[in-house]
PDB file of C-alpha atoms in Angstrom:
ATOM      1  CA  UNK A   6       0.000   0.000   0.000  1.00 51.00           C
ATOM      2  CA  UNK A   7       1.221   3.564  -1.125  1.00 66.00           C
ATOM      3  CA  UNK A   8       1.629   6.356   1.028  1.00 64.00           C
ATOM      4  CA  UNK A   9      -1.694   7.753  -0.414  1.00 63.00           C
ATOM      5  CA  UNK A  10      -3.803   4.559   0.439  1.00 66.00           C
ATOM      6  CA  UNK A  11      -2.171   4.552   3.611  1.00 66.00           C
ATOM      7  CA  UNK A  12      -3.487   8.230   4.660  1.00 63.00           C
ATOM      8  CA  UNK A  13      -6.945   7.667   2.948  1.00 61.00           C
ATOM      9  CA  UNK A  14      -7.412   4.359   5.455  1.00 65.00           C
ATOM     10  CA  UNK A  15      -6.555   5.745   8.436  1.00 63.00           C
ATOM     11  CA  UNK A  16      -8.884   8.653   8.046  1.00 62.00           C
ATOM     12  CA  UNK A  17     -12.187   8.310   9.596  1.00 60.00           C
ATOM     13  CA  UNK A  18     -15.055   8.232   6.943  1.00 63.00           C
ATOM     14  CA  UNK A  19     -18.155  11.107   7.108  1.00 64.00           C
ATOM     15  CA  UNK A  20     -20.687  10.130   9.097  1.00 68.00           C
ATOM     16  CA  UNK A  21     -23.667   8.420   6.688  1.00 76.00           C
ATOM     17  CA  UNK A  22     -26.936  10.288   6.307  1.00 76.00           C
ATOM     18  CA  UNK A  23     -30.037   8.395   8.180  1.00 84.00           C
ATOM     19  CA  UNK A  24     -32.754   7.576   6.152  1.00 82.00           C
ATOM     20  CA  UNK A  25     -34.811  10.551   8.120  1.00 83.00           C
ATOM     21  CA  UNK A  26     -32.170  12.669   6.465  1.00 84.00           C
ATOM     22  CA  UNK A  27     -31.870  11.629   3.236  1.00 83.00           C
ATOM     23  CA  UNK A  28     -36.057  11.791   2.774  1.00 88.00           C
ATOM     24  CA  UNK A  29     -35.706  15.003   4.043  1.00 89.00           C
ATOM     25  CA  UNK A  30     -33.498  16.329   1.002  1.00 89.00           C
ATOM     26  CA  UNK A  31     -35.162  14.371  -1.596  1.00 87.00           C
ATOM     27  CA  UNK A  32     -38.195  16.366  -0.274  1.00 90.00           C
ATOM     28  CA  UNK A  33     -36.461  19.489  -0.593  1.00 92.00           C
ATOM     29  CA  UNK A  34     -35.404  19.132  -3.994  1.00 92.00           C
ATOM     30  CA  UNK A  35     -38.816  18.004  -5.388  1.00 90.00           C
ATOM     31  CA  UNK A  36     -40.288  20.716  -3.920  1.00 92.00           C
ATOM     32  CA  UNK A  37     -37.747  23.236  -5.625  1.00 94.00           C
ATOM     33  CA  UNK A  38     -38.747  21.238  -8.858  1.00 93.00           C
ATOM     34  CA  UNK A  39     -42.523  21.453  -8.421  1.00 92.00           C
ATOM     35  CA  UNK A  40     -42.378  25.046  -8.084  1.00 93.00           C
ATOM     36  CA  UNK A  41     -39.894  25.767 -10.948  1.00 94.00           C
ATOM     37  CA  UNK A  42     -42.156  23.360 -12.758  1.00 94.00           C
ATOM     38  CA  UNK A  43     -45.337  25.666 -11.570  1.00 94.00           C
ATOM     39  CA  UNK A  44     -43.767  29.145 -12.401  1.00 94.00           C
ATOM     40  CA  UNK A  45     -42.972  27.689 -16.150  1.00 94.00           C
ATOM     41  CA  UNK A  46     -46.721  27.136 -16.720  1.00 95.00           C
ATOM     42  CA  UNK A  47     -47.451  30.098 -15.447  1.00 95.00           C
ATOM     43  CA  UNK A  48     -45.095  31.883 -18.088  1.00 96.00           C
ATOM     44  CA  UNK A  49     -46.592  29.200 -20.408  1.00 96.00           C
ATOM     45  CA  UNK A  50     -50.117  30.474 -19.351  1.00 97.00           C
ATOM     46  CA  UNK A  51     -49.460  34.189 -19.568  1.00 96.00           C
ATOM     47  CA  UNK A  52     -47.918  34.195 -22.854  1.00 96.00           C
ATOM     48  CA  UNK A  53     -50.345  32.444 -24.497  1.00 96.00           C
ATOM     49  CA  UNK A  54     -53.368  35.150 -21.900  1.00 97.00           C
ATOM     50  CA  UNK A  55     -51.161  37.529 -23.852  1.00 97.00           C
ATOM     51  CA  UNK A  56     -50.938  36.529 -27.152  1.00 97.00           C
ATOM     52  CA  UNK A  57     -55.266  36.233 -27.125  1.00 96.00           C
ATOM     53  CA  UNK A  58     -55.545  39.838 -25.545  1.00 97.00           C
ATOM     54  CA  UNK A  59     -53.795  41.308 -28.582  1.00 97.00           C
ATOM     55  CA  UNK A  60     -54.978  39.518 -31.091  1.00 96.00           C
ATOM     56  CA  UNK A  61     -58.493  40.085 -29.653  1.00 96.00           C
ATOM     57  CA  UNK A  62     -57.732  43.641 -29.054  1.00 97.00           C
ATOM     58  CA  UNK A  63     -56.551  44.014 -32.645  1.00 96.00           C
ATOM     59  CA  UNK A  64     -59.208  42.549 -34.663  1.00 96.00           C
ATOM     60  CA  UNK A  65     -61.261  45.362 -34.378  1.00 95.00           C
ATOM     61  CA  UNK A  66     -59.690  48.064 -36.433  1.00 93.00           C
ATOM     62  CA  UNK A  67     -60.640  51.108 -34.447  1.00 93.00           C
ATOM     63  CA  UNK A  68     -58.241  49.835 -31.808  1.00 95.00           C
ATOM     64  CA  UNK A  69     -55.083  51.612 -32.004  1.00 94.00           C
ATOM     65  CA  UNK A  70     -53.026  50.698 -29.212  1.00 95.00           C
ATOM     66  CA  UNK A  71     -53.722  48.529 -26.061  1.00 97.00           C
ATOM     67  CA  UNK A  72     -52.048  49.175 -22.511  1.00 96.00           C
ATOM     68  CA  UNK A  73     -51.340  46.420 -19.563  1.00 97.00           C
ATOM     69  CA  UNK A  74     -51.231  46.645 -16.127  1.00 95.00           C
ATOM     70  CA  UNK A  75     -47.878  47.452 -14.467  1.00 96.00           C
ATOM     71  CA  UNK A  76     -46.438  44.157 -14.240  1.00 95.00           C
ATOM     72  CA  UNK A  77     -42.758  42.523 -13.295  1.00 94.00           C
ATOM     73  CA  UNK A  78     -39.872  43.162 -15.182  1.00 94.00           C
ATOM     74  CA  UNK A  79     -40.107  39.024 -16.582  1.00 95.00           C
ATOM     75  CA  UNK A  80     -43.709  39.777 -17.918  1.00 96.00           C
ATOM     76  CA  UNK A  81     -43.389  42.690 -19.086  1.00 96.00           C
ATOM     77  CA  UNK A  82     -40.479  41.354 -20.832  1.00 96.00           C
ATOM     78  CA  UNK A  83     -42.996  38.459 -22.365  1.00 97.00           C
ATOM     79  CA  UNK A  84     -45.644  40.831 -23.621  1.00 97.00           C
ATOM     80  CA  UNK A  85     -42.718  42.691 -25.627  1.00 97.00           C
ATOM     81  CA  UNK A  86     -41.372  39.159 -27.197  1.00 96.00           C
ATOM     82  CA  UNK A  87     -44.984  38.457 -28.085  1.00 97.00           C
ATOM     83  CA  UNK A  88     -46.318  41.872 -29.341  1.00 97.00           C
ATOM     84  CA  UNK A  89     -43.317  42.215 -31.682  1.00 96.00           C
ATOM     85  CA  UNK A  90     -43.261  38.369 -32.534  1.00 95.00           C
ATOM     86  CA  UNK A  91     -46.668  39.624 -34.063  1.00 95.00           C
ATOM     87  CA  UNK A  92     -45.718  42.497 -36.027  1.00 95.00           C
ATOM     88  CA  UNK A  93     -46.905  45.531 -32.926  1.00 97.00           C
ATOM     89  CA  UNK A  94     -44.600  47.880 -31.434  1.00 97.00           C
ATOM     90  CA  UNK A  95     -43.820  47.952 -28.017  1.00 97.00           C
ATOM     91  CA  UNK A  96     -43.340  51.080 -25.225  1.00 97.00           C
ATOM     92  CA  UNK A  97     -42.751  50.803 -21.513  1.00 96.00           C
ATOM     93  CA  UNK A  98     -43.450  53.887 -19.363  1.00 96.00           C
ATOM     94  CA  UNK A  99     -43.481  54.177 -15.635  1.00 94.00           C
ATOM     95  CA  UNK A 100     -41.032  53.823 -12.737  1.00 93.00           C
ATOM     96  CA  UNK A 101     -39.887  50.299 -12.717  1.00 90.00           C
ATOM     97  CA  UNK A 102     -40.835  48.546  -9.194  1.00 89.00           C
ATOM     98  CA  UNK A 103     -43.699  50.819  -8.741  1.00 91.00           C
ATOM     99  CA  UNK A 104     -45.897  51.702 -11.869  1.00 94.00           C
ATOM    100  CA  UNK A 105     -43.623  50.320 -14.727  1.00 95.00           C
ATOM    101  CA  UNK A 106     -46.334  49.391 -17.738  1.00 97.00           C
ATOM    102  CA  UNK A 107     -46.207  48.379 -21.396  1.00 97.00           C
ATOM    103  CA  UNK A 108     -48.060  49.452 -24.088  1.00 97.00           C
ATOM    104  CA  UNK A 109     -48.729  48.644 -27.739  1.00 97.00           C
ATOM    105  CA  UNK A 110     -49.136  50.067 -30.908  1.00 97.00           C
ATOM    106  CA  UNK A 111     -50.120  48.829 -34.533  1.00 96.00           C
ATOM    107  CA  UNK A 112     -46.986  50.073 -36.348  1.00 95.00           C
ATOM    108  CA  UNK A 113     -49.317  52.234 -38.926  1.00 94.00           C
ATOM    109  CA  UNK A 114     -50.103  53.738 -35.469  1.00 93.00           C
ATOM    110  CA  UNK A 115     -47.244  54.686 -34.225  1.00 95.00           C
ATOM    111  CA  UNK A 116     -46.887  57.150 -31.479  1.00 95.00           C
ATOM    112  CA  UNK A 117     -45.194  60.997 -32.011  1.00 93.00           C
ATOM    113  CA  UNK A 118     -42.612  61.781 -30.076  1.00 94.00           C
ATOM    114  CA  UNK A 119     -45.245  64.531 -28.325  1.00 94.00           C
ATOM    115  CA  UNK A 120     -47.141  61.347 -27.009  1.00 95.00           C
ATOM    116  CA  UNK A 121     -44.128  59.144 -25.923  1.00 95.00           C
ATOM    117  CA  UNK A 122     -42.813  62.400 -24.625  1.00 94.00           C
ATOM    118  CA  UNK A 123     -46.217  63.215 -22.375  1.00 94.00           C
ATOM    119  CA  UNK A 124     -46.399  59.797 -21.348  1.00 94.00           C
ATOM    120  CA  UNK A 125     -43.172  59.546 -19.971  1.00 93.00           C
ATOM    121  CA  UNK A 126     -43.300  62.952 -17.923  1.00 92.00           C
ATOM    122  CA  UNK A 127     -46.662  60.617 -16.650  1.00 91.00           C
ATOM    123  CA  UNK A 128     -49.070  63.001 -18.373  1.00 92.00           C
ATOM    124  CA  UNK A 129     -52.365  62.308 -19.973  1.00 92.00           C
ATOM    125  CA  UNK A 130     -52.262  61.790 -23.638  1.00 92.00           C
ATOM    126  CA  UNK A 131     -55.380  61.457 -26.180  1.00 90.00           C
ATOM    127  CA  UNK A 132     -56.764  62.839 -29.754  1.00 90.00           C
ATOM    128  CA  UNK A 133     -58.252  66.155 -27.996  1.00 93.00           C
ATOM    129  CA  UNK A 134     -54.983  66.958 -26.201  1.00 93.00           C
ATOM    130  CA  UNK A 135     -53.215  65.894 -29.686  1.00 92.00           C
ATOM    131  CA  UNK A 136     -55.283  68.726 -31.522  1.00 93.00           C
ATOM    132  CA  UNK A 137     -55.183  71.382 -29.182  1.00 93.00           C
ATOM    133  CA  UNK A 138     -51.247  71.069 -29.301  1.00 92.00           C
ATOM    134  CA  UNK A 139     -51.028  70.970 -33.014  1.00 92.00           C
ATOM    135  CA  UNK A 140     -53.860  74.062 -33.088  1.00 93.00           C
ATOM    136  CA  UNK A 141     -51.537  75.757 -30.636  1.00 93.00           C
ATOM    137  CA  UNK A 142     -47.942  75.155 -32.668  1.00 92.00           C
ATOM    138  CA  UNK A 143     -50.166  76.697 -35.763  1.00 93.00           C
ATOM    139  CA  UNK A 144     -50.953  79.771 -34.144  1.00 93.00           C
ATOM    140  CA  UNK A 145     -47.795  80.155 -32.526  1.00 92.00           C
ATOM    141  CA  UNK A 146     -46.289  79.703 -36.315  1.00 92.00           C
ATOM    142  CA  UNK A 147     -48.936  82.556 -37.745  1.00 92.00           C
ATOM    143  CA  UNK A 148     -48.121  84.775 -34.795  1.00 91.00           C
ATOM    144  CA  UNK A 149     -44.323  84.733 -35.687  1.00 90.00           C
ATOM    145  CA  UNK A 150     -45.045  85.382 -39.387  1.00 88.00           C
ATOM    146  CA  UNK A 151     -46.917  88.240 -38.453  1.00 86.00           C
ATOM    147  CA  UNK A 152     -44.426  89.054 -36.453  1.00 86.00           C
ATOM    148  CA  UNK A 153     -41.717  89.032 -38.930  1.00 85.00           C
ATOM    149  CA  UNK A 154     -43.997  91.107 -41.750  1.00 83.00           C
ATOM    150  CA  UNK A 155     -44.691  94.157 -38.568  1.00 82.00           C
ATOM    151  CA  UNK A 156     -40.356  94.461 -38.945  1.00 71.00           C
ATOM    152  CA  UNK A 157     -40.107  97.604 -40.598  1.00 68.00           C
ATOM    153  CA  UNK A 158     -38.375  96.865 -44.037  1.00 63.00           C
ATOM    154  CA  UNK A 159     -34.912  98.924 -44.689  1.00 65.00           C
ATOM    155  CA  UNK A 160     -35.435 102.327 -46.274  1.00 61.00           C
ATOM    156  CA  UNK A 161     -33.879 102.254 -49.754  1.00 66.00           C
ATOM    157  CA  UNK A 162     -33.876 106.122 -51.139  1.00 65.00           C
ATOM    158  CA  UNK A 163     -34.954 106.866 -54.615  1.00 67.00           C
ATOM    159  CA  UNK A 164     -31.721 108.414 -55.602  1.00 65.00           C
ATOM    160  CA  UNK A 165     -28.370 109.080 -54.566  1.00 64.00           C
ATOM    161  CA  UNK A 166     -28.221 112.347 -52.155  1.00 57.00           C
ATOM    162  CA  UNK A 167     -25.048 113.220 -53.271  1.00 60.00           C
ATOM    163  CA  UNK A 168     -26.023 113.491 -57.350  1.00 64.00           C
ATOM    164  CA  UNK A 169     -28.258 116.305 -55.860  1.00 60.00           C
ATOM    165  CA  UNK A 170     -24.931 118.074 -54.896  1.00 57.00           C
ATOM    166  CA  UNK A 171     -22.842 116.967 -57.570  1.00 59.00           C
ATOM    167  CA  UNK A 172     -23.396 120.343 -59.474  1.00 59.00           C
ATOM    168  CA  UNK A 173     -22.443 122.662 -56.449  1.00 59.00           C
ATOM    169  CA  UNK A 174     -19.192 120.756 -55.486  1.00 57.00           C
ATOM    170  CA  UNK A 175     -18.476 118.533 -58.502  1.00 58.00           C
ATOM    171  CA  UNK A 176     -17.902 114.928 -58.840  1.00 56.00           C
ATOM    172  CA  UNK A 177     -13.757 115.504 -58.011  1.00 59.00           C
ATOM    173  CA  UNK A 178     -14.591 117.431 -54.860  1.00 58.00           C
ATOM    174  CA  UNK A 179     -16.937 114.744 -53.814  1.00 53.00           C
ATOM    175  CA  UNK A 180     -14.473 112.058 -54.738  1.00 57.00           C
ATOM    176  CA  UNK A 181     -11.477 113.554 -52.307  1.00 59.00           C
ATOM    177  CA  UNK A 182     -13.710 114.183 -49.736  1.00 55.00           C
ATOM    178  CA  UNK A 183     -14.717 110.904 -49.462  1.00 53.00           C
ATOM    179  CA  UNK A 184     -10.823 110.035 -49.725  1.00 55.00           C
ATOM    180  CA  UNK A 185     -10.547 107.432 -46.475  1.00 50.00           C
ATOM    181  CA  UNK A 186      -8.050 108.886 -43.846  1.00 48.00           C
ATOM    182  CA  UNK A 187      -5.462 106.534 -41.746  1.00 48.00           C
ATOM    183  CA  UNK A 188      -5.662 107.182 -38.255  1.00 51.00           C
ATOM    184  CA  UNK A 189      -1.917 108.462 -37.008  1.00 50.00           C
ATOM    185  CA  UNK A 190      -1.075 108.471 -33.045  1.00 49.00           C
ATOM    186  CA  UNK A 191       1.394 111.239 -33.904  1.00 50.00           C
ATOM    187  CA  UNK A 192      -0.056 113.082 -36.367  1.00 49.00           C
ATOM    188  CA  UNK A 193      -3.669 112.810 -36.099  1.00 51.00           C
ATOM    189  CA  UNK A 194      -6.104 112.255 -39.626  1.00 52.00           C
ATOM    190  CA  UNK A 195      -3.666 112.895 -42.081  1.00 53.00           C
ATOM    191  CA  UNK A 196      -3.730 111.241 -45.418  1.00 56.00           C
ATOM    192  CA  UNK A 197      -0.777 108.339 -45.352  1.00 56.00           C
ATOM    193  CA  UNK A 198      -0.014 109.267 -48.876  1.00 57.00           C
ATOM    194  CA  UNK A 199       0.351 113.170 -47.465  1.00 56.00           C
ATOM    195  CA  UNK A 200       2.946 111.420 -45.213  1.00 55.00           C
ATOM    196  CA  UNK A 201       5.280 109.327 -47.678  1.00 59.00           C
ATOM    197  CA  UNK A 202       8.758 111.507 -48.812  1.00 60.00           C
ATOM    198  CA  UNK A 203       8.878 110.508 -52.744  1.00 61.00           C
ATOM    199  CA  UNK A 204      12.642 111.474 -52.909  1.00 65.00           C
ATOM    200  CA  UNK A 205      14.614 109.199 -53.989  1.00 72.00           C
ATOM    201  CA  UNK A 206      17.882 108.170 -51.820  1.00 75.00           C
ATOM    202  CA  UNK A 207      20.501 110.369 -53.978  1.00 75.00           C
ATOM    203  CA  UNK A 208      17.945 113.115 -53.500  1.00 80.00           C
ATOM    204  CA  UNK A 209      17.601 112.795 -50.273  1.00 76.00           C
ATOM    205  CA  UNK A 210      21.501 112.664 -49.285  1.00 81.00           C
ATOM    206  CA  UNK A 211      22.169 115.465 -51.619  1.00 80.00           C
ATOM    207  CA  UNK A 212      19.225 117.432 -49.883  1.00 80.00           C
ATOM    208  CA  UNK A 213      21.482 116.670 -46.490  1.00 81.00           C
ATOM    209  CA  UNK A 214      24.723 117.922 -47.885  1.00 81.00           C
ATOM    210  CA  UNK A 215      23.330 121.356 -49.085  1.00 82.00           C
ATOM    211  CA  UNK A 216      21.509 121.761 -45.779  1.00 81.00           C
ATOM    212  CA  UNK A 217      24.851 121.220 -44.115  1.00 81.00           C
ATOM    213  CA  UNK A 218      26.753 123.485 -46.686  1.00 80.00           C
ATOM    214  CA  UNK A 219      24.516 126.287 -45.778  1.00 78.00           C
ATOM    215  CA  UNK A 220      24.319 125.772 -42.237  1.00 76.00           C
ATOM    216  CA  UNK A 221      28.353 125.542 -42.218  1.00 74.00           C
ATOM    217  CA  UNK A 222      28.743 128.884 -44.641  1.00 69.00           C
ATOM    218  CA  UNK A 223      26.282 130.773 -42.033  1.00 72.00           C
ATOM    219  CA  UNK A 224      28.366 129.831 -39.266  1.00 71.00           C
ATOM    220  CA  UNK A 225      31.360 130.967 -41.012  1.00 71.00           C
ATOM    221  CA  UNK A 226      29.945 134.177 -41.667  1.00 70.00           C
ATOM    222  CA  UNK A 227      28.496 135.126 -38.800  1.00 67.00           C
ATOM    223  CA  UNK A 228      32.003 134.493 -36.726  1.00 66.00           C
ATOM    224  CA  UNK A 229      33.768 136.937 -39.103  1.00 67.00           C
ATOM    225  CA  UNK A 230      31.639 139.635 -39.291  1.00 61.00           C
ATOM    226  CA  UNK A 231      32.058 142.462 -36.462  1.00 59.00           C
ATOM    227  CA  UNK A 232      29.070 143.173 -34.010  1.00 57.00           C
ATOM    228  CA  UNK A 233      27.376 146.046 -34.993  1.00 52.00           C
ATOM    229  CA  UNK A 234      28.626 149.059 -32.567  1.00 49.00           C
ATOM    230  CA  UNK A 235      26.199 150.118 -29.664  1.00 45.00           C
ATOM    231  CA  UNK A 236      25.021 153.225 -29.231  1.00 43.00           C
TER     232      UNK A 236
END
C-alpha cells in the first residue's frame, strides 16, 4: 500500500446520512422542482393570456393601441417578445418597481414623439390633447409670421443724395472728400499718402549735404563779421 492509500485508510469516513435525512433532502429538492415546474406554466399560461388579448384587441380596427397593467420586469419582458413576434410595437413607461407598464401600438399607429414624450413625464395623452397642441404650434407659427412682416423693411432712397450736390461741389470734390483717412497716433487724420517723402535716396543725401553746406557757410559768416557798434 502507497503512502496515499495509507493516509486515505486511516482517516475516519463522514458520518452516513439516516434515512430521516436523506427523505428530508429528496423532499427538498422536489419541492424546488414542483415550483420551478409551476412558475414555467405560469409563463406558459401568460404568454399564451397575452398573445389572445392582442390579437383580440386588434381585430377590431378602431383599436389603435392597447395598454397592460404594471407588471414585473419578466412579464413585461414576455408581452414585448410576443407583441413584436406579431408584427406591434412595443413602449414601456413608468417607474420600474412601482408603476412600470407596457403598451402597444399597430406600427401604422405609431406614437409621435409629443405622445411618448407626455407619457413619460406621466401626463395624460389622447386625440383632444393631440389637436389642441397641433392648433396651438399653428398659431404660434402665424403669430411669428406676423411678427416678422410688422419688422419695418430697410429704407432704400430713390436716388443718390449726393447726385443732388454733384453740381455745387463737382464729382472731383466729392471724390477727395470721401478720400478714407489713416488714423496716425502722432499726427492725427492725415492722409498716409500726405505722409510718404517721394525722394529718392541720392535726392535725399544730396538734400542733407546742401543743408549742411549752408548751415556751415552761415556759421562761417556770422564768426567773421564784427558786431554792430552800440550806441
Amino acid at each position: 500500500m502507497d503512502l496515499l492509500g495509507s493516509i486515505m485508510s486511516s482517516m475516519e469516513k463522514p458520518p452516513s446520512l439516516t434515512e430521516k435525512e436523506k427523505m428530508i433532502i429528496k423532499k427538498r429538492k422536489e419541492d424546488i422542482e414542483r415550483r420551478q415546474a409551476a412558475e414555467k406554466e405560469r409563463l406558459r399560461k401568460f404568454k399564451e393570456d397575452i398573445e389572445e388579448k392582442i390579437k383580440t384587441h386588434f381585430d377590431n380596427p378602431l383599436n389603435t393601441s392597447l395598454k397592460f397593467a404594471p407588471l414585473d420586469h419578466i412579464y413585461r419582458s414576455i408581452i414585448h417578445e410576443v407583441a413584436e413576434a406579431h408584427g406591434f410595437l412595443t413602449y414601456a413607461f413608468g417607474t420600474d418597481g412601482i408603476d412600470r407598464y407596457v403598451r402597444v401600438y399597430r406600427k401604422e399607429n405609431a406614437p409621435c414623439e409629443d405622445e411618448l414624450a407626455a407619457r413619460r413625464r406621466g401626463e395624460p395623452w389622447n386625440e383632444q390633447i393631440k389637436q389642441m397642441l397641433i392648433e396651438k404650434r399653428e398659431r404660434e407659427k402665424l403669430a411669428k409670421q406676423e411678427e416678422v412682416k410688422r419688422k419695418p423693411e430697410k429704407f432704400v432712397p430713390n436716388s443718390n443724395y449726393k447726385d443732388k450736390y454733384a453740381h455745387l461741389i463737382g464729382h472731383d470734390a466729392a471724390l477727395k472728400a470721401a478720400r478714407k483717412t489713416e488714423t496716425n497716433k502722432s499726427y492725427g487724420f492725415v492722409p498716409s499718402e500726405n505722409k510718404k517723402d517721394v525722394r529718392s535716396i541720392e535726392q535725399t543725401m544730396a538734400d542733407l549735404r546742401a543743408k549742411r553746406l549752408k548751415t556751415n557757410h552761415e556759421t562761417q559768416i556770422a564768426q567773421t563779421t564784427p558786431p554792430a557798434d552800440k550806441k
